[in-house]
GROMACS .gro file of C-alpha atoms in nm:
model
  251
    1UNK     CA    1   2.095  26.280   6.859
    2UNK     CA    2   1.943  26.094   6.564
    3UNK     CA    3   1.588  26.143   6.450
    4UNK     CA    4   1.353  25.855   6.435
    5UNK     CA    5   1.284  25.730   6.085
    6UNK     CA    6   0.936  25.813   5.952
    7UNK     CA    7   0.693  25.547   5.851
    8UNK     CA    8   0.719  25.431   5.493
    9UNK     CA    9   0.477  25.580   5.250
   10UNK     CA   10   0.158  25.379   5.218
   11UNK     CA   11   0.204  25.219   5.560
   12UNK     CA   12  -0.098  25.262   5.776
   13UNK     CA   13  -0.024  25.466   6.085
   14UNK     CA   14  -0.230  25.435   6.404
   15UNK     CA   15  -0.495  25.711   6.424
   16UNK     CA   16  -0.496  25.905   6.756
   17UNK     CA   17  -0.837  26.032   6.848
   18UNK     CA   18  -0.859  26.407   6.896
   19UNK     CA   19  -1.031  26.553   7.198
   20UNK     CA   20  -1.329  26.647   6.983
   21UNK     CA   21  -1.360  26.294   6.845
   22UNK     CA   22  -1.330  26.147   7.196
   23UNK     CA   23  -1.601  26.385   7.323
   24UNK     CA   24  -1.834  26.288   7.037
   25UNK     CA   25  -1.777  25.919   7.100
   26UNK     CA   26  -1.848  25.974   7.469
   27UNK     CA   27  -2.161  26.167   7.381
   28UNK     CA   28  -2.291  25.886   7.159
   29UNK     CA   29  -2.218  25.637   7.432
   30UNK     CA   30  -2.405  25.847   7.688
   31UNK     CA   31  -2.701  25.892   7.458
   32UNK     CA   32  -2.711  25.517   7.398
   33UNK     CA   33  -2.700  25.462   7.772
   34UNK     CA   34  -2.989  25.707   7.827
   35UNK     CA   35  -3.208  25.543   7.566
   36UNK     CA   36  -3.125  25.195   7.694
   37UNK     CA   37  -3.148  25.255   8.074
   38UNK     CA   38  -3.403  25.535   8.093
   39UNK     CA   39  -3.645  25.444   7.813
   40UNK     CA   40  -3.608  25.092   7.671
   41UNK     CA   41  -3.523  24.900   7.991
   42UNK     CA   42  -3.805  25.041   8.198
   43UNK     CA   43  -4.065  24.964   7.923
   44UNK     CA   44  -3.936  24.610   7.880
   45UNK     CA   45  -3.916  24.542   8.252
   46UNK     CA   46  -4.264  24.682   8.313
   47UNK     CA   47  -4.429  24.487   8.036
   48UNK     CA   48  -4.252  24.160   8.120
   49UNK     CA   49  -4.334  24.201   8.496
   50UNK     CA   50  -4.703  24.260   8.414
   51UNK     CA   51  -4.704  23.960   8.177
   52UNK     CA   52  -4.573  23.756   8.470
   53UNK     CA   53  -4.855  23.890   8.693
   54UNK     CA   54  -4.611  24.082   8.913
   55UNK     CA   55  -4.812  24.334   9.129
   56UNK     CA   56  -4.810  24.684   8.992
   57UNK     CA   57  -4.613  24.831   9.278
   58UNK     CA   58  -4.326  24.584   9.243
   59UNK     CA   59  -4.338  24.625   8.864
   60UNK     CA   60  -4.307  25.002   8.879
   61UNK     CA   61  -4.025  24.977   9.138
   62UNK     CA   62  -3.838  24.729   8.922
   63UNK     CA   63  -3.883  24.958   8.616
   64UNK     CA   64  -3.733  25.252   8.813
   65UNK     CA   65  -3.410  25.065   8.878
   66UNK     CA   66  -3.237  25.118   8.533
   67UNK     CA   67  -3.290  25.500   8.537
   68UNK     CA   68  -3.163  25.503   8.893
   69UNK     CA   69  -2.856  25.308   8.777
   70UNK     CA   70  -2.803  25.570   8.505
   71UNK     CA   71  -2.833  25.855   8.752
   72UNK     CA   72  -2.570  25.687   8.973
   73UNK     CA   73  -2.339  25.622   8.679
   74UNK     CA   74  -2.365  25.980   8.561
   75UNK     CA   75  -2.312  26.114   8.916
   76UNK     CA   76  -1.978  25.928   8.940
   77UNK     CA   77  -1.886  25.987   8.576
   78UNK     CA   78  -1.959  26.363   8.548
   79UNK     CA   79  -1.980  26.456   8.916
   80UNK     CA   80  -2.331  26.605   8.864
   81UNK     CA   81  -2.692  26.503   8.909
   82UNK     CA   82  -2.858  26.367   8.599
   83UNK     CA   83  -3.184  26.564   8.579
   84UNK     CA   84  -3.336  26.349   8.302
   85UNK     CA   85  -3.274  26.022   8.488
   86UNK     CA   86  -3.409  26.169   8.809
   87UNK     CA   87  -3.735  26.264   8.631
   88UNK     CA   88  -3.777  25.907   8.494
   89UNK     CA   89  -3.709  25.758   8.844
   90UNK     CA   90  -3.959  25.998   9.003
   91UNK     CA   91  -4.228  25.906   8.746
   92UNK     CA   92  -4.185  25.533   8.809
   93UNK     CA   93  -4.185  25.577   9.189
   94UNK     CA   94  -4.488  25.797   9.158
   95UNK     CA   95  -4.661  25.516   8.965
   96UNK     CA   96  -4.572  25.272   9.244
   97UNK     CA   97  -4.703  25.507   9.513
   98UNK     CA   98  -5.028  25.571   9.324
   99UNK     CA   99  -5.089  25.198   9.279
  100UNK     CA  100  -5.074  25.159   9.661
  101UNK     CA  101  -5.356  25.406   9.722
  102UNK     CA  102  -5.717  25.300   9.740
  103UNK     CA  103  -5.888  25.033   9.522
  104UNK     CA  104  -5.670  24.791   9.324
  105UNK     CA  105  -5.933  24.669   9.087
  106UNK     CA  106  -5.827  24.642   8.717
  107UNK     CA  107  -6.042  24.941   8.607
  108UNK     CA  108  -5.916  25.151   8.898
  109UNK     CA  109  -5.554  25.071   8.811
  110UNK     CA  110  -5.622  25.201   8.464
  111UNK     CA  111  -5.771  25.512   8.602
  112UNK     CA  112  -5.462  25.555   8.823
  113UNK     CA  113  -5.244  25.514   8.517
  114UNK     CA  114  -5.450  25.789   8.347
  115UNK     CA  115  -5.409  26.006   8.657
  116UNK     CA  116  -5.028  25.974   8.635
  117UNK     CA  117  -5.031  26.067   8.262
  118UNK     CA  118  -5.240  26.365   8.346
  119UNK     CA  119  -5.020  26.464   8.634
  120UNK     CA  120  -4.711  26.460   8.403
  121UNK     CA  121  -4.901  26.686   8.164
  122UNK     CA  122  -4.994  26.923   8.448
  123UNK     CA  123  -4.634  26.927   8.571
  124UNK     CA  124  -4.530  27.037   8.219
  125UNK     CA  125  -4.784  27.317   8.234
  126UNK     CA  126  -4.688  27.419   8.593
  127UNK     CA  127  -4.325  27.461   8.486
  128UNK     CA  128  -4.440  27.732   8.247
  129UNK     CA  129  -4.523  27.962   8.549
  130UNK     CA  130  -4.285  28.255   8.592
  131UNK     CA  131  -4.172  28.121   8.934
  132UNK     CA  132  -4.013  27.811   8.771
  133UNK     CA  133  -3.669  27.881   8.620
  134UNK     CA  134  -3.708  27.669   8.306
  135UNK     CA  135  -3.990  27.454   8.155
  136UNK     CA  136  -3.965  27.083   8.199
  137UNK     CA  137  -3.905  26.989   7.829
  138UNK     CA  138  -3.592  27.208   7.835
  139UNK     CA  139  -3.415  26.934   8.030
  140UNK     CA  140  -3.527  26.666   7.785
  141UNK     CA  141  -3.412  26.883   7.499
  142UNK     CA  142  -3.081  26.943   7.666
  143UNK     CA  143  -3.015  26.574   7.694
  144UNK     CA  144  -3.106  26.478   7.338
  145UNK     CA  145  -3.035  26.805   7.164
  146UNK     CA  146  -2.694  26.842   7.327
  147UNK     CA  147  -2.554  26.533   7.165
  148UNK     CA  148  -2.491  26.364   7.494
  149UNK     CA  149  -2.166  26.555   7.563
  150UNK     CA  150  -2.109  26.814   7.844
  151UNK     CA  151  -2.003  27.065   7.581
  152UNK     CA  152  -2.312  27.010   7.371
  153UNK     CA  153  -2.542  27.029   7.672
  154UNK     CA  154  -2.364  27.354   7.784
  155UNK     CA  155  -2.416  27.500   7.433
  156UNK     CA  156  -2.782  27.404   7.453
  157UNK     CA  157  -2.814  27.565   7.797
  158UNK     CA  158  -2.644  27.881   7.669
  159UNK     CA  159  -2.931  27.920   7.415
  160UNK     CA  160  -3.154  28.010   7.705
  161UNK     CA  161  -3.024  28.369   7.682
  162UNK     CA  162  -3.215  28.418   7.357
  163UNK     CA  163  -3.582  28.520   7.385
  164UNK     CA  164  -3.679  28.315   7.074
  165UNK     CA  165  -3.531  28.001   7.221
  166UNK     CA  166  -3.706  28.060   7.553
  167UNK     CA  167  -4.036  28.106   7.372
  168UNK     CA  168  -3.978  27.788   7.168
  169UNK     CA  169  -3.904  27.581   7.481
  170UNK     CA  170  -4.225  27.705   7.639
  171UNK     CA  171  -4.428  27.631   7.327
  172UNK     CA  172  -4.290  27.272   7.319
  173UNK     CA  173  -4.349  27.222   7.690
  174UNK     CA  174  -4.705  27.351   7.657
  175UNK     CA  175  -4.764  27.118   7.365
  176UNK     CA  176  -4.647  26.818   7.566
  177UNK     CA  177  -4.850  26.924   7.870
  178UNK     CA  178  -5.173  26.966   7.672
  179UNK     CA  179  -5.107  26.640   7.481
  180UNK     CA  180  -5.066  26.434   7.799
  181UNK     CA  181  -5.363  26.591   7.968
  182UNK     CA  182  -5.580  26.514   7.661
  183UNK     CA  183  -5.448  26.159   7.655
  184UNK     CA  184  -5.535  26.111   8.020
  185UNK     CA  185  -5.888  26.244   7.958
  186UNK     CA  186  -5.948  26.010   7.667
  187UNK     CA  187  -5.830  25.705   7.872
  188UNK     CA  188  -6.054  25.803   8.162
  189UNK     CA  189  -6.360  25.833   7.936
  190UNK     CA  190  -6.288  25.496   7.772
  191UNK     CA  191  -6.221  25.320   8.108
  192UNK     CA  192  -6.551  25.445   8.241
  193UNK     CA  193  -6.751  25.376   7.925
  194UNK     CA  194  -6.624  25.061   7.762
  195UNK     CA  195  -6.505  24.717   7.883
  196UNK     CA  196  -6.183  24.669   8.071
  197UNK     CA  197  -6.029  24.485   7.778
  198UNK     CA  198  -6.106  24.774   7.542
  199UNK     CA  199  -5.962  25.025   7.790
  200UNK     CA  200  -5.653  24.809   7.845
  201UNK     CA  201  -5.592  24.778   7.469
  202UNK     CA  202  -5.626  25.151   7.428
  203UNK     CA  203  -5.372  25.202   7.713
  204UNK     CA  204  -5.120  25.004   7.524
  205UNK     CA  205  -5.165  25.192   7.194
  206UNK     CA  206  -5.265  25.547   7.272
  207UNK     CA  207  -4.948  25.649   7.467
  208UNK     CA  208  -4.732  25.534   7.177
  209UNK     CA  209  -4.936  25.725   6.925
  210UNK     CA  210  -4.949  26.043   7.133
  211UNK     CA  211  -4.574  26.028   7.209
  212UNK     CA  212  -4.485  25.969   6.847
  213UNK     CA  213  -4.699  26.265   6.735
  214UNK     CA  214  -4.543  26.489   7.002
  215UNK     CA  215  -4.192  26.375   6.913
  216UNK     CA  216  -4.256  26.453   6.542
  217UNK     CA  217  -4.405  26.795   6.628
  218UNK     CA  218  -4.114  26.873   6.862
  219UNK     CA  219  -3.859  26.787   6.593
  220UNK     CA  220  -4.052  27.002   6.339
  221UNK     CA  221  -4.066  27.296   6.586
  222UNK     CA  222  -3.696  27.252   6.668
  223UNK     CA  223  -3.598  27.272   6.299
  224UNK     CA  224  -3.823  27.577   6.249
  225UNK     CA  225  -3.670  27.744   6.554
  226UNK     CA  226  -3.319  27.673   6.429
  227UNK     CA  227  -3.400  27.831   6.095
  228UNK     CA  228  -3.550  28.136   6.261
  229UNK     CA  229  -3.238  28.163   6.479
  230UNK     CA  230  -3.010  28.135   6.175
  231UNK     CA  231  -3.203  28.410   5.998
  232UNK     CA  232  -3.194  28.638   6.297
  233UNK     CA  233  -2.817  28.579   6.332
  234UNK     CA  234  -2.760  28.647   5.962
  235UNK     CA  235  -2.959  28.973   5.988
  236UNK     CA  236  -2.762  29.082   6.296
  237UNK     CA  237  -2.430  29.011   6.120
  238UNK     CA  238  -2.550  29.197   5.811
  239UNK     CA  239  -2.648  29.501   6.021
  240UNK     CA  240  -2.316  29.492   6.203
  241UNK     CA  241  -2.129  29.472   5.879
  242UNK     CA  242  -2.318  29.769   5.730
  243UNK     CA  243  -2.253  29.999   6.029
  244UNK     CA  244  -1.893  30.086   5.935
  245UNK     CA  245  -1.985  30.172   5.584
  246UNK     CA  246  -2.265  30.405   5.706
  247UNK     CA  247  -2.020  30.564   5.950
  248UNK     CA  248  -1.772  30.628   5.668
  249UNK     CA  249  -2.036  30.791   5.453
  250UNK     CA  250  -2.153  31.016   5.735
  251UNK     CA  251  -1.793  31.127   5.814
   0.00000   0.00000   0.00000
């Protein structure tokens, strides 16, 4: 049986992706899908619909369709429920349901939007109660901190066994909860005090500012938490390495 001749030196051979590379590529694709379908698409659809004078209820329902599509794709792709997409769908459907209730005047719609913002903040704070398994922002962190791969998300979930990580997740969730409650309070005060146009303009800008500040603070806390975890791990390894030497001296 003759062996196959090898490729000549200098000739480019086709690169075969390793399982790790394939997983990372799939993770990047999934993260891109999350950003596109659960964040960008709903915002674009909602703003275009409102610019075209589409009623709020229909606009919110339309905006909930892309996250719903992502949840369906993920359910078939990974055979699991996508918690992040379900949260986004629930928020949009909640907005639609709230728009149906009571007065539909422009100022009241702004107040209802503020109520939804405050409700999300309260939900964040409620998930800090001992009866709730994990705080809400843990699931957002799992999606984006896990690199979009099942392995990365599992590694993120495994960090829950460490007390420092649990405390960090609760601090971040509390920060987002308080931030959204304060944002809602400011929008209510402005809607009740100033003109509709002023309140509407604030509604377009304030959520972006608050979210940007919270994201920056979350990244900073995440990096601080990682450094603290690395230091704790280094101390533990140093202590474990020193035990045999101590035992030898004692014997």
